[in-house]
Short mmCIF file of C-alpha atoms in Angstrom, two decimals:
data_model
loop_
_atom_site.label_atom_id
_atom_site.label_comp_id
_atom_site.label_asym_id
_atom_site.label_seq_id
_atom_site.Cartn_x
_atom_site.Cartn_y
_atom_site.Cartn_z
CA MET A 1 -11.36 8.88 -14.02
CA SER A 2 -12.23 10.63 -10.74
CA TRP A 3 -14.30 8.83 -8.08
CA LYS A 4 -15.15 9.08 -4.39
CA ILE A 5 -14.75 7.20 -1.14
CA GLY A 6 -17.36 8.77 1.12
CA ASN A 7 -16.90 12.52 0.66
CA VAL A 8 -13.26 12.23 -0.45
CA GLU A 9 -12.66 13.00 -4.13
CA ILE A 10 -9.92 10.87 -5.72
CA PRO A 11 -8.51 12.12 -9.05
CA ASN A 12 -7.92 8.73 -10.69
CA ARG A 13 -8.49 5.04 -10.08
CA PHE A 14 -4.93 3.92 -9.29
CA VAL A 15 -4.15 3.32 -5.63
CA LEU A 16 -0.79 2.79 -3.93
CA ALA A 17 -1.12 -0.27 -1.66
CA PRO A 18 -0.12 0.03 2.00
CA MET A 19 3.16 -1.88 2.44
CA ALA A 20 5.13 -2.08 5.67
CA GLY A 21 8.69 -0.87 5.20
CA VAL A 22 7.94 0.43 1.70
CA THR A 23 5.21 3.09 1.58
CA ASP A 24 6.86 5.57 3.92
CA LEU A 25 6.67 9.33 3.35
CA ALA A 26 9.65 9.50 0.96
CA PHE A 27 8.34 6.79 -1.36
CA ARG A 28 4.73 7.96 -1.22
CA LYS A 29 5.77 11.41 -2.44
CA LEU A 30 7.54 9.86 -5.44
CA CYS A 31 4.38 7.90 -6.27
CA LYS A 32 2.27 11.05 -5.92
CA GLU A 33 4.56 12.92 -8.33
CA GLN A 34 4.08 10.10 -10.83
CA GLY A 35 0.28 10.32 -10.60
CA ALA A 36 -1.00 7.97 -7.89
CA GLY A 37 -4.67 8.77 -7.26
CA LEU A 38 -4.80 7.60 -3.63
CA LEU A 39 -1.81 6.97 -1.37
CA CYS A 40 -1.96 4.42 1.46
CA MET A 41 0.42 4.59 4.39
CA GLU A 42 2.26 1.73 6.10
CA MET A 43 0.03 -0.18 8.49
CA ILE A 44 0.14 1.10 12.08
CA SER A 45 -0.68 -0.79 15.27
CA ALA A 46 -3.65 0.63 17.16
CA LYS A 47 -2.07 -0.67 20.39
CA ALA A 48 1.20 1.13 19.62
CA ILE A 49 -0.69 4.41 19.21
CA SER A 50 -2.53 3.85 22.49
CA TYR A 51 0.82 3.19 24.20
CA LYS A 52 2.15 6.54 22.80
CA ASN A 53 4.95 4.79 20.90
CA LYS A 54 7.29 7.45 19.44
CA ASN A 55 8.32 5.39 16.41
CA THR A 56 4.67 4.90 15.53
CA ARG A 57 4.06 8.66 15.59
CA GLU A 58 6.92 9.03 13.08
CA LEU A 59 5.12 6.62 10.73
CA MET A 60 2.04 8.87 10.87
CA LYS A 61 3.72 11.96 9.39
CA ILE A 62 2.00 13.30 6.27
CA ASP A 63 3.14 15.95 3.78
CA PRO A 64 0.49 18.40 2.49
CA VAL A 65 1.22 17.32 -1.12
CA GLU A 66 0.03 13.77 -0.41
CA HIS A 67 -3.73 14.27 -0.34
CA PRO A 68 -5.86 12.27 -0.72
CA ILE A 69 -4.19 9.82 1.65
CA SER A 70 -5.35 6.82 3.69
CA LEU A 71 -3.96 5.83 7.09
CA GLN A 72 -4.16 2.12 7.87
CA LEU A 73 -4.65 0.68 11.37
CA PHE A 74 -4.44 -2.92 12.46
CA GLY A 75 -5.81 -4.46 15.63
CA SER A 76 -8.49 -6.84 16.90
CA GLU A 77 -10.20 -5.09 19.83
CA PRO A 78 -13.27 -3.11 18.75
CA GLN A 79 -13.29 -0.67 21.68
CA LEU A 80 -9.54 0.03 21.51
CA MET A 81 -9.70 0.46 17.72
CA ALA A 82 -12.58 2.93 18.09
CA GLU A 83 -10.83 4.90 20.84
CA VAL A 84 -7.61 5.15 18.83
CA ALA A 85 -9.49 6.11 15.65
CA LYS A 86 -11.24 8.91 17.53
CA GLU A 87 -7.98 10.03 19.13
CA ILE A 88 -6.14 10.36 15.81
CA GLU A 89 -8.99 11.70 13.68
CA GLU A 90 -7.57 15.23 13.84
CA GLU A 91 -4.40 13.99 12.08
CA PRO A 92 -4.34 15.12 8.42
CA PHE A 93 -5.23 11.80 6.73
CA ASP A 94 -8.39 11.76 4.56
CA ILE A 95 -9.50 8.12 4.91
CA LEU A 96 -9.02 5.56 7.69
CA ASP A 97 -8.44 1.94 6.63
CA ILE A 98 -8.50 -1.23 8.73
CA ASN A 99 -6.12 -4.04 7.78
CA MET A 100 -7.81 -7.42 7.69
CA GLY A 101 -5.46 -8.99 5.17
CA CYS A 102 -1.88 -8.97 6.48
CA PRO A 103 -0.52 -12.57 6.30
CA VAL A 104 2.62 -12.06 8.44
CA PRO A 105 2.81 -14.59 11.32
CA LYS A 106 3.50 -12.09 14.10
CA VAL A 107 0.33 -10.19 13.12
CA VAL A 108 -1.82 -13.28 12.46
CA ASN A 109 -0.72 -15.00 15.68
CA ASN A 110 -2.05 -11.99 17.58
CA GLY A 111 -5.47 -12.52 16.00
CA GLU A 112 -4.98 -9.46 13.77
CA GLY A 113 -4.69 -8.90 10.02
CA SER A 114 -6.00 -11.83 7.97
CA ALA A 115 -6.70 -13.86 11.15
CA LEU A 116 -9.85 -11.73 11.53
CA LEU A 117 -11.33 -13.49 8.50
CA LYS A 118 -11.99 -16.46 10.79
CA ASN A 119 -14.37 -14.35 12.89
CA PRO A 120 -17.01 -12.48 10.84
CA GLU A 121 -18.82 -11.26 13.98
CA LEU A 122 -15.65 -9.65 15.30
CA ILE A 123 -15.02 -8.04 11.89
CA ALA A 124 -18.50 -6.49 11.99
CA ASP A 125 -17.98 -5.30 15.58
CA ILE A 126 -14.67 -3.64 14.73
CA VAL A 127 -16.03 -1.90 11.63
CA LYS A 128 -19.20 -0.73 13.39
CA SER A 129 -17.27 0.53 16.44
CA VAL A 130 -14.74 2.46 14.38
CA SER A 131 -17.20 3.86 11.80
CA SER A 132 -19.42 5.10 14.65
CA ALA A 133 -16.47 6.79 16.38
CA ILE A 134 -15.26 8.93 13.45
CA SER A 135 -16.69 11.13 10.73
CA LYS A 136 -13.96 10.46 8.14
CA PRO A 137 -14.64 7.64 5.65
CA LEU A 138 -13.66 4.16 6.85
CA THR A 139 -12.41 1.45 4.48
CA VAL A 140 -11.34 -2.16 5.02
CA LYS A 141 -8.69 -4.24 3.25
CA VAL A 142 -9.26 -8.01 3.14
CA ARG A 143 -7.93 -11.18 1.59
CA ILE A 144 -10.36 -13.75 0.21
CA GLY A 145 -9.67 -16.61 2.62
CA PHE A 146 -7.66 -18.20 5.42
CA GLU A 147 -6.03 -21.62 5.11
CA LYS A 148 -8.07 -24.61 6.27
CA GLU A 149 -10.81 -22.30 7.57
CA PRO A 150 -14.30 -22.04 6.02
CA VAL A 151 -14.30 -18.36 5.06
CA ASP A 152 -17.42 -17.00 3.33
CA ILE A 153 -15.89 -13.81 1.93
CA ILE A 154 -19.20 -12.69 0.39
CA ASP A 155 -20.90 -12.82 3.78
CA ILE A 156 -17.93 -10.95 5.30
CA VAL A 157 -17.93 -8.08 2.80
CA LYS A 158 -21.71 -7.66 3.20
CA ARG A 159 -21.19 -7.41 6.96
CA ILE A 160 -18.43 -4.86 6.41
CA GLU A 161 -20.72 -2.75 4.23
CA ASP A 162 -23.61 -3.00 6.69
CA ALA A 163 -21.31 -2.00 9.56
CA GLY A 164 -20.51 1.34 7.93
CA ALA A 165 -17.49 0.94 5.64
CA ALA A 166 -17.31 3.35 2.70
CA ALA A 167 -15.20 1.05 0.46
CA ILE A 168 -13.46 -2.34 0.47
CA ALA A 169 -10.05 -3.25 -0.96
CA VAL A 170 -9.73 -6.92 -1.91
CA HIS A 171 -6.45 -8.76 -2.39
CA GLY A 172 -7.49 -11.77 -4.46
CA ARG A 173 -5.36 -14.25 -2.51
CA THR A 174 -5.82 -16.31 0.63
CA ARG A 175 -3.60 -15.94 3.66
CA GLN A 176 -1.95 -19.27 2.80
CA GLN A 177 -0.88 -17.98 -0.61
CA TYR A 178 0.96 -14.96 0.81
CA TYR A 179 2.06 -13.46 -2.53
CA SER A 180 2.46 -16.67 -4.54
CA GLY A 181 0.29 -18.19 -7.23
CA THR A 182 -2.31 -16.25 -9.19
CA ALA A 183 -4.74 -13.75 -7.70
CA ASP A 184 -8.39 -14.83 -7.92
CA TRP A 185 -10.05 -12.04 -9.87
CA GLU A 186 -13.27 -14.04 -10.17
CA THR A 187 -13.84 -13.69 -6.42
CA ILE A 188 -13.18 -9.95 -6.66
CA ALA A 189 -15.93 -9.83 -9.33
CA ARG A 190 -18.33 -11.70 -7.01
CA ILE A 191 -17.56 -9.25 -4.20
CA LYS A 192 -18.21 -6.31 -6.52
CA GLU A 193 -21.62 -7.77 -7.38
CA ALA A 194 -22.45 -8.36 -3.70
CA VAL A 195 -21.92 -4.83 -2.34
CA SER A 196 -22.90 -1.33 -3.42
CA ILE A 197 -19.87 0.52 -1.97
CA PRO A 198 -16.70 0.93 -4.10
CA VAL A 199 -14.46 -2.12 -4.44
CA ILE A 200 -10.71 -1.73 -5.01
CA GLY A 201 -9.17 -4.73 -6.76
CA ASN A 202 -5.67 -5.86 -5.79
CA GLY A 203 -3.46 -8.65 -7.08
CA ASP A 204 -1.13 -9.27 -10.05
CA VAL A 205 -1.49 -5.83 -11.66
CA ASP A 206 1.96 -4.87 -12.96
CA SER A 207 1.13 -3.01 -16.18
CA PRO A 208 -1.61 -0.79 -17.67
CA LYS A 209 -2.96 -3.71 -19.73
CA LYS A 210 -3.23 -5.89 -16.61
CA ALA A 211 -5.13 -3.04 -14.91
CA GLU A 212 -7.44 -2.86 -17.91
CA ALA A 213 -8.03 -6.62 -17.70
CA LEU A 214 -8.81 -6.41 -13.97
CA PHE A 215 -11.33 -3.61 -14.55
CA CYS A 216 -12.97 -5.57 -17.38
CA GLN A 217 -13.14 -8.90 -15.54
CA THR A 218 -14.27 -7.63 -12.14
CA GLY A 219 -16.02 -4.29 -12.69
CA CYS A 220 -14.02 -2.97 -9.73
CA ASP A 221 -13.94 0.78 -9.09
CA ALA A 222 -10.18 1.15 -8.69
CA VAL A 223 -6.96 -0.85 -8.90
CA MET A 224 -4.52 -1.14 -6.00
CA ILE A 225 -0.88 -1.67 -6.95
CA GLY A 226 1.48 -3.30 -4.47
CA ARG A 227 4.68 -5.19 -5.28
CA ALA A 228 4.76 -3.90 -8.89
CA VAL A 229 5.44 -0.39 -7.58
CA GLU A 230 8.58 -1.40 -5.67
CA GLY A 231 11.41 0.38 -7.47
CA ASN A 232 8.83 1.51 -10.02
CA PRO A 233 6.86 4.65 -9.06
CA TRP A 234 6.52 5.36 -12.80
CA ILE A 235 3.81 2.71 -13.04
CA PHE A 236 1.27 5.39 -12.04
CA ARG A 237 2.39 7.69 -14.85
CA GLU A 238 2.09 4.80 -17.28
CA MET A 239 -1.38 3.85 -16.00
CA ASN A 240 -2.75 7.37 -16.36
CA HIS A 241 -1.24 7.82 -19.83
CA TYR A 242 -2.58 4.49 -21.11
CA PHE A 243 -6.11 5.06 -19.84
CA ALA A 244 -6.14 8.61 -21.25
CA THR A 245 -4.66 7.83 -24.69
CA GLY A 246 -4.65 4.05 -25.23
CA GLU A 247 -0.88 4.23 -25.77
CA GLU A 248 1.79 2.55 -23.68
CA LEU A 249 4.48 4.93 -22.46
CA GLN A 250 8.17 4.22 -22.84
CA ARG A 251 9.83 2.93 -19.69
CA PRO A 252 11.94 5.49 -17.80
CA THR A 253 15.45 6.11 -19.09
CA LEU A 254 18.52 4.97 -17.18
CA GLU A 255 19.23 8.60 -16.34
CA GLU A 256 15.74 9.07 -14.89
CA ILE A 257 16.10 5.92 -12.81
CA LYS A 258 19.42 7.11 -11.39
CA GLU A 259 18.02 10.57 -10.64
CA THR A 260 14.99 9.07 -8.91
CA ILE A 261 17.11 6.76 -6.74
CA LEU A 262 19.20 9.73 -5.59
CA LYS A 263 16.11 11.87 -5.00
CA HIS A 264 14.59 9.02 -2.98
CA ALA A 265 17.82 8.67 -0.97
CA ARG A 266 17.96 12.41 -0.20
CA ALA A 267 14.39 12.28 1.10
CA GLN A 268 15.17 9.24 3.26
CA ILE A 269 18.25 10.95 4.70
CA GLN A 270 16.29 14.13 5.42
CA MET A 271 13.64 12.10 7.28
CA LYS A 272 15.74 9.49 9.04
CA GLY A 273 19.37 10.62 8.96
CA GLU A 274 22.10 9.18 6.74
CA PHE A 275 22.79 6.05 8.82
CA ILE A 276 19.22 4.71 8.70
CA GLY A 277 18.21 6.41 5.44
CA ILE A 278 20.98 4.84 3.35
CA ARG A 279 20.53 1.42 4.90
CA GLU A 280 16.83 1.55 4.09
CA MET A 281 17.71 2.50 0.51
CA ARG A 282 19.58 -0.77 -0.04
CA LYS A 283 16.41 -2.78 -0.75
CA HIS A 284 15.06 0.04 -2.93
CA VAL A 285 18.26 0.09 -5.02
CA ALA A 286 17.80 -3.65 -5.60
CA TRP A 287 14.23 -3.07 -6.77
CA TYR A 288 15.06 -0.06 -8.96
CA THR A 289 17.84 -1.92 -10.76
CA ALA A 290 16.22 -5.38 -11.07
CA GLY A 291 16.57 -6.76 -14.58
CA MET A 292 19.33 -4.37 -15.64
CA PRO A 293 22.62 -5.67 -17.04
CA HIS A 294 25.01 -6.58 -14.20
CA SER A 295 22.28 -5.80 -11.65
CA ALA A 296 23.10 -8.87 -9.53
CA GLY A 297 26.59 -7.54 -8.79
CA LEU A 298 25.20 -4.07 -8.22
CA ARG A 299 22.69 -5.43 -5.70
CA ARG A 300 25.42 -7.24 -3.82
CA GLU A 301 27.48 -4.05 -3.62
CA SER A 302 24.46 -1.96 -2.62
CA ASN A 303 24.22 -4.03 0.57
CA ASN A 304 27.48 -2.45 1.70
CA ILE A 305 26.82 1.22 0.97
CA SER A 306 26.70 3.42 4.06
CA SER A 307 26.72 6.99 2.68
CA TYR A 308 25.09 9.09 -0.02
CA GLU A 309 28.49 9.51 -1.73
CA GLU A 310 28.93 5.74 -1.94
CA LEU A 311 25.46 5.45 -3.48
CA GLN A 312 26.34 8.10 -6.08
CA GLN A 313 29.55 6.26 -6.97
CA LEU A 314 27.69 2.97 -7.30
CA LEU A 315 25.09 4.50 -9.62
CA GLU A 316 27.74 6.14 -11.81
CA ARG A 317 28.73 2.63 -12.88
CA LEU A 318 25.21 1.83 -14.16
#
Protein backbone atom coordinates (compact mmCIF):
# COMPACT_ATOMS: atom_id res chain seq x y z
CA MET A 1 0.00 0.00 0.00
CA SER A 2 3.00 2.35 0.19
CA TRP A 3 3.53 5.01 -2.50
CA LYS A 4 5.48 8.22 -3.08
CA ILE A 5 4.97 11.91 -3.69
CA GLY A 6 8.30 13.05 -5.09
CA ASN A 7 10.89 11.53 -2.76
CA VAL A 8 8.49 11.25 0.20
CA GLU A 9 7.49 7.69 1.09
CA ILE A 10 3.89 7.37 2.31
CA PRO A 11 2.99 4.13 4.15
CA ASN A 12 -0.59 3.78 2.88
CA ARG A 13 -3.03 5.39 0.49
CA PHE A 14 -5.36 7.13 2.96
CA VAL A 15 -4.89 10.88 3.34
CA LEU A 16 -6.33 13.24 5.95
CA ALA A 17 -7.78 16.25 4.10
CA PRO A 18 -6.70 19.75 5.12
CA MET A 19 -9.66 21.35 6.94
CA ALA A 20 -9.60 24.78 8.55
CA GLY A 21 -10.54 24.62 12.22
CA VAL A 22 -10.40 20.81 12.23
CA THR A 23 -7.00 19.38 11.27
CA ASP A 24 -4.98 21.08 13.98
CA LEU A 25 -2.10 19.34 15.76
CA ALA A 26 -4.27 17.60 18.38
CA PHE A 27 -6.64 16.05 15.84
CA ARG A 28 -3.91 15.16 13.36
CA LYS A 29 -2.11 13.13 16.03
CA LEU A 30 -5.28 11.14 16.72
CA CYS A 31 -5.61 10.40 13.00
CA LYS A 32 -1.96 9.36 12.83
CA GLU A 33 -2.45 6.94 15.74
CA GLN A 34 -5.36 5.40 13.85
CA GLY A 35 -3.26 4.85 10.72
CA ALA A 36 -3.54 7.88 8.42
CA GLY A 37 -0.89 7.56 5.71
CA LEU A 38 -0.44 11.28 5.01
CA LEU A 39 -1.58 14.13 7.26
CA CYS A 40 -2.51 17.53 5.83
CA MET A 41 -2.47 20.65 7.97
CA GLU A 42 -5.02 23.48 8.07
CA MET A 43 -4.59 25.89 5.18
CA ILE A 44 -2.33 28.86 5.96
CA SER A 45 -2.28 32.27 4.31
CA ALA A 46 0.98 33.05 2.51
CA LYS A 47 0.34 36.75 3.21
CA ALA A 48 -0.09 36.07 6.93
CA ILE A 49 3.29 34.32 7.02
CA SER A 50 4.92 37.21 5.17
CA TYR A 51 3.39 39.63 7.71
CA LYS A 52 4.90 37.52 10.57
CA ASN A 53 1.47 36.80 12.05
CA LYS A 54 1.92 35.04 15.42
CA ASN A 55 -1.32 33.04 15.21
CA THR A 56 -0.25 31.71 11.83
CA ARG A 57 3.06 30.48 13.26
CA GLU A 58 1.06 28.55 15.88
CA LEU A 59 -0.84 26.78 13.08
CA MET A 60 2.50 25.65 11.61
CA LYS A 61 3.60 23.61 14.64
CA ILE A 62 4.38 19.97 13.84
CA ASP A 63 5.04 17.03 16.17
CA PRO A 64 7.81 14.57 15.17
CA VAL A 65 5.28 11.68 15.21
CA GLU A 66 3.29 13.23 12.36
CA HIS A 67 5.54 12.46 9.40
CA PRO A 68 4.84 12.34 6.54
CA ILE A 69 2.94 15.61 6.71
CA SER A 70 1.85 18.24 4.18
CA LEU A 71 1.63 21.98 4.88
CA GLN A 72 -0.96 23.83 2.79
CA LEU A 73 -0.60 27.45 1.64
CA PHE A 74 -3.17 29.64 -0.03
CA GLY A 75 -2.58 32.82 -1.98
CA SER A 76 -2.72 34.26 -5.50
CA GLU A 77 0.57 36.13 -6.04
CA PRO A 78 3.24 33.94 -7.65
CA GLN A 79 6.25 35.91 -6.38
CA LEU A 80 4.93 36.21 -2.81
CA MET A 81 3.98 32.52 -2.75
CA ALA A 82 7.47 31.56 -3.93
CA GLU A 83 9.18 33.83 -1.39
CA VAL A 84 7.10 32.47 1.48
CA ALA A 85 7.62 28.86 0.35
CA LYS A 86 11.38 29.42 0.32
CA GLU A 87 11.27 31.16 3.70
CA ILE A 88 9.44 28.29 5.42
CA GLU A 89 11.12 25.37 3.65
CA GLU A 90 13.29 24.67 6.70
CA GLU A 91 10.13 24.00 8.76
CA PRO A 92 9.68 20.24 9.38
CA PHE A 93 6.86 19.54 6.89
CA ASP A 94 7.57 16.96 4.14
CA ILE A 95 5.34 18.22 1.31
CA LEU A 96 4.07 21.70 0.42
CA ASP A 97 0.53 21.94 -0.97
CA ILE A 98 -1.21 24.88 -2.65
CA ASN A 99 -4.94 25.31 -2.08
CA MET A 100 -6.85 25.98 -5.28
CA GLY A 101 -10.15 24.55 -4.10
CA CYS A 102 -11.40 26.41 -1.02
CA PRO A 103 -14.98 27.62 -1.72
CA VAL A 104 -15.32 30.03 1.24
CA PRO A 105 -16.39 33.54 0.11
CA LYS A 106 -13.72 35.48 2.01
CA VAL A 107 -11.03 33.39 0.29
CA VAL A 108 -12.69 33.35 -3.16
CA ASN A 109 -13.43 37.09 -3.09
CA ASN A 110 -9.69 37.68 -2.66
CA GLY A 111 -9.03 35.75 -5.87
CA GLU A 112 -7.64 32.80 -3.88
CA GLY A 113 -8.69 29.18 -3.37
CA SER A 114 -11.13 27.95 -6.01
CA ALA A 115 -11.25 31.41 -7.65
CA LEU A 116 -7.90 30.53 -9.23
CA LEU A 117 -9.68 27.98 -11.43
CA LYS A 118 -10.89 30.93 -13.52
CA ASN A 119 -7.30 31.80 -14.45
CA PRO A 120 -5.27 28.82 -15.75
CA GLU A 121 -2.29 31.03 -16.65
CA LEU A 122 -2.06 32.33 -13.09
CA ILE A 123 -2.32 28.77 -11.74
CA ALA A 124 0.64 27.74 -13.91
CA ASP A 125 2.63 30.81 -12.83
CA ILE A 126 2.04 30.10 -9.14
CA VAL A 127 2.96 26.42 -9.42
CA LYS A 128 6.07 27.12 -11.51
CA SER A 129 7.24 29.92 -9.19
CA VAL A 130 6.81 27.85 -6.04
CA SER A 131 8.18 24.57 -7.44
CA SER A 132 11.27 26.43 -8.68
CA ALA A 133 11.81 28.05 -5.27
CA ILE A 134 11.87 24.88 -3.14
CA SER A 135 13.33 21.39 -3.24
CA LYS A 136 10.53 19.68 -1.27
CA PRO A 137 7.72 18.12 -3.33
CA LEU A 138 4.91 20.50 -4.28
CA THR A 139 1.29 19.37 -4.63
CA VAL A 140 -1.91 21.20 -5.58
CA LYS A 141 -5.50 20.68 -4.41
CA VAL A 142 -8.26 21.65 -6.85
CA ARG A 143 -11.98 21.45 -7.37
CA ILE A 144 -13.36 20.51 -10.79
CA GLY A 145 -15.10 23.78 -11.66
CA PHE A 146 -16.32 27.25 -10.75
CA GLU A 147 -19.95 28.33 -11.13
CA LYS A 148 -20.91 29.98 -14.42
CA GLU A 149 -17.28 29.96 -15.55
CA PRO A 150 -15.94 27.80 -18.42
CA VAL A 151 -13.35 25.76 -16.51
CA ASP A 152 -11.39 23.15 -18.48
CA ILE A 153 -10.10 21.13 -15.54
CA ILE A 154 -8.16 18.73 -17.79
CA ASP A 155 -6.21 21.63 -19.29
CA ILE A 156 -5.61 23.00 -15.78
CA VAL A 157 -4.23 19.77 -14.30
CA LYS A 158 -1.92 19.33 -17.31
CA ARG A 159 -0.61 22.85 -16.73
CA ILE A 160 -0.12 22.04 -13.04
CA GLU A 161 1.88 18.93 -13.92
CA ASP A 162 3.98 20.78 -16.51
CA ALA A 163 4.70 23.56 -14.00
CA GLY A 164 6.37 21.14 -11.60
CA ALA A 165 3.76 19.68 -9.24
CA ALA A 166 4.53 16.23 -7.85
CA ALA A 167 0.87 15.25 -7.26
CA ILE A 168 -2.67 16.63 -7.52
CA ALA A 169 -5.57 16.20 -5.09
CA VAL A 170 -8.99 16.52 -6.72
CA HIS A 171 -12.22 17.24 -4.87
CA GLY A 172 -14.86 16.07 -7.33
CA ARG A 173 -17.16 19.05 -6.79
CA THR A 174 -17.44 22.54 -8.23
CA ARG A 175 -17.13 25.65 -6.11
CA GLN A 176 -20.89 26.19 -6.43
CA GLN A 177 -21.62 22.81 -4.87
CA TYR A 178 -19.59 23.52 -1.73
CA TYR A 179 -20.14 20.14 -0.03
CA SER A 180 -23.62 19.34 -1.36
CA GLY A 181 -24.74 16.91 -4.02
CA THR A 182 -22.65 14.00 -5.25
CA ALA A 183 -18.94 14.17 -6.03
CA ASP A 184 -18.11 13.63 -9.71
CA TRP A 185 -15.79 10.64 -9.69
CA GLU A 186 -15.93 10.40 -13.49
CA THR A 187 -14.02 13.68 -13.77
CA ILE A 188 -11.45 12.40 -11.27
CA ALA A 189 -10.98 9.38 -13.58
CA ARG A 190 -10.46 11.69 -16.59
CA ILE A 191 -7.88 13.68 -14.64
CA LYS A 192 -6.06 10.48 -13.69
CA GLU A 193 -5.88 9.52 -17.36
CA ALA A 194 -4.62 12.98 -18.35
CA VAL A 195 -1.57 13.24 -16.06
CA SER A 196 1.30 10.96 -15.10
CA ILE A 197 1.83 12.29 -11.54
CA PRO A 198 -0.15 10.76 -8.63
CA VAL A 199 -3.79 11.80 -8.29
CA ILE A 200 -5.50 11.83 -4.89
CA GLY A 201 -9.27 11.42 -5.14
CA ASN A 202 -11.51 13.32 -2.72
CA GLY A 203 -15.28 13.39 -2.29
CA ASP A 204 -17.98 11.24 -0.63
CA VAL A 205 -15.64 8.59 0.84
CA ASP A 206 -17.02 7.71 4.27
CA SER A 207 -16.31 3.97 4.50
CA PRO A 208 -13.75 1.39 3.30
CA LYS A 209 -16.17 0.15 0.62
CA LYS A 210 -16.64 3.68 -0.72
CA ALA A 211 -12.84 4.03 -0.85
CA GLU A 212 -12.65 0.76 -2.76
CA ALA A 213 -15.29 2.02 -5.20
CA LEU A 214 -13.40 5.29 -5.74
CA PHE A 215 -10.15 3.42 -6.45
CA CYS A 216 -11.94 1.09 -8.88
CA GLN A 217 -13.84 3.81 -10.74
CA THR A 218 -11.05 6.38 -11.03
CA GLY A 219 -7.75 4.50 -10.81
CA CYS A 220 -6.59 7.21 -8.39
CA ASP A 221 -3.41 6.65 -6.38
CA ALA A 222 -4.80 7.59 -2.96
CA VAL A 223 -8.03 8.61 -1.25
CA MET A 224 -8.39 11.85 0.71
CA ILE A 225 -10.92 11.80 3.54
CA GLY A 226 -12.47 15.05 4.73
CA ARG A 227 -15.82 15.46 6.48
CA ALA A 228 -16.14 11.72 7.20
CA VAL A 229 -13.20 11.96 9.61
CA GLU A 230 -14.83 14.63 11.78
CA GLY A 231 -15.44 12.91 15.11
CA ASN A 232 -14.22 9.71 13.47
CA PRO A 233 -10.41 9.27 13.42
CA TRP A 234 -11.04 5.49 13.47
CA ILE A 235 -11.92 5.60 9.79
CA PHE A 236 -8.19 5.23 9.00
CA ARG A 237 -7.91 2.10 11.14
CA GLU A 238 -10.95 0.68 9.36
CA MET A 239 -9.56 1.55 5.91
CA ASN A 240 -6.23 -0.15 6.56
CA HIS A 241 -7.86 -3.24 8.06
CA TYR A 242 -10.32 -3.64 5.19
CA PHE A 243 -7.69 -3.27 2.47
CA ALA A 244 -5.36 -5.71 4.27
CA THR A 245 -7.95 -8.40 5.11
CA GLY A 246 -11.15 -7.72 3.16
CA GLU A 247 -13.04 -7.59 6.48
CA GLU A 248 -14.92 -4.63 7.90
CA LEU A 249 -13.88 -3.75 11.45
CA GLN A 250 -16.38 -3.20 14.23
CA ARG A 251 -17.07 0.44 15.00
CA PRO A 252 -15.37 1.79 18.15
CA THR A 253 -17.05 1.03 21.46
CA LEU A 254 -18.75 3.72 23.51
CA GLU A 255 -15.90 3.50 26.00
CA GLU A 256 -13.31 4.08 23.27
CA ILE A 257 -15.24 7.06 21.95
CA LYS A 258 -15.39 8.62 25.42
CA GLU A 259 -11.68 7.98 26.02
CA THR A 260 -10.78 9.51 22.66
CA ILE A 261 -12.87 12.64 23.29
CA LEU A 262 -11.09 13.17 26.63
CA LYS A 263 -7.68 12.49 25.10
CA HIS A 264 -8.48 14.98 22.33
CA ALA A 265 -9.60 17.55 24.92
CA ARG A 266 -6.41 17.13 26.99
CA ALA A 267 -4.32 17.73 23.88
CA GLN A 268 -6.33 20.83 22.98
CA ILE A 269 -5.94 22.21 26.52
CA GLN A 270 -2.20 21.53 26.49
CA MET A 271 -1.85 23.40 23.18
CA LYS A 272 -4.31 26.25 23.63
CA GLY A 273 -5.21 26.48 27.33
CA GLU A 274 -8.48 25.36 28.90
CA PHE A 275 -10.55 28.40 27.88
CA ILE A 276 -9.93 28.06 24.14
CA GLY A 277 -9.27 24.31 24.13
CA ILE A 278 -12.61 23.35 25.67
CA ARG A 279 -14.56 25.79 23.52
CA GLU A 280 -12.96 24.32 20.42
CA MET A 281 -13.92 20.84 21.65
CA ARG A 282 -17.63 21.70 21.55
CA LYS A 283 -17.95 21.08 17.79
CA HIS A 284 -15.84 17.92 18.08
CA VAL A 285 -18.11 16.54 20.83
CA ALA A 286 -21.08 17.09 18.49
CA TRP A 287 -19.30 15.16 15.73
CA TYR A 288 -18.10 12.33 18.00
CA THR A 289 -21.58 11.74 19.40
CA ALA A 290 -23.66 12.24 16.21
CA GLY A 291 -26.20 9.46 15.78
CA MET A 292 -26.02 8.22 19.37
CA PRO A 293 -29.16 7.93 21.50
CA HIS A 294 -30.01 11.30 23.09
CA SER A 295 -27.15 12.93 21.18
CA ALA A 296 -29.22 16.02 20.31
CA GLY A 297 -29.59 16.93 23.98
CA LEU A 298 -25.94 16.13 24.59
CA ARG A 299 -24.89 18.44 21.76
CA ARG A 300 -26.98 21.25 23.17
CA GLU A 301 -25.37 20.82 26.58
CA SER A 302 -21.87 20.55 25.09
CA ASN A 303 -22.26 24.12 23.83
CA ASN A 304 -22.17 25.28 27.44
CA ILE A 305 -19.19 23.33 28.78
CA SER A 306 -16.27 25.50 29.83
CA SER A 307 -13.93 23.11 31.70
CA TYR A 308 -12.44 19.64 31.37
CA GLU A 309 -14.38 18.53 34.48
CA GLU A 310 -17.68 19.59 32.90
CA LEU A 311 -16.78 17.62 29.77
CA GLN A 312 -16.03 14.53 31.89
CA GLN A 313 -19.38 14.86 33.67
CA LEU A 314 -21.21 15.24 30.37
CA LEU A 315 -19.58 12.12 28.93
CA GLU A 316 -20.34 10.05 32.03
CA ARG A 317 -24.01 10.33 31.05
CA LEU A 318 -23.41 8.74 27.62
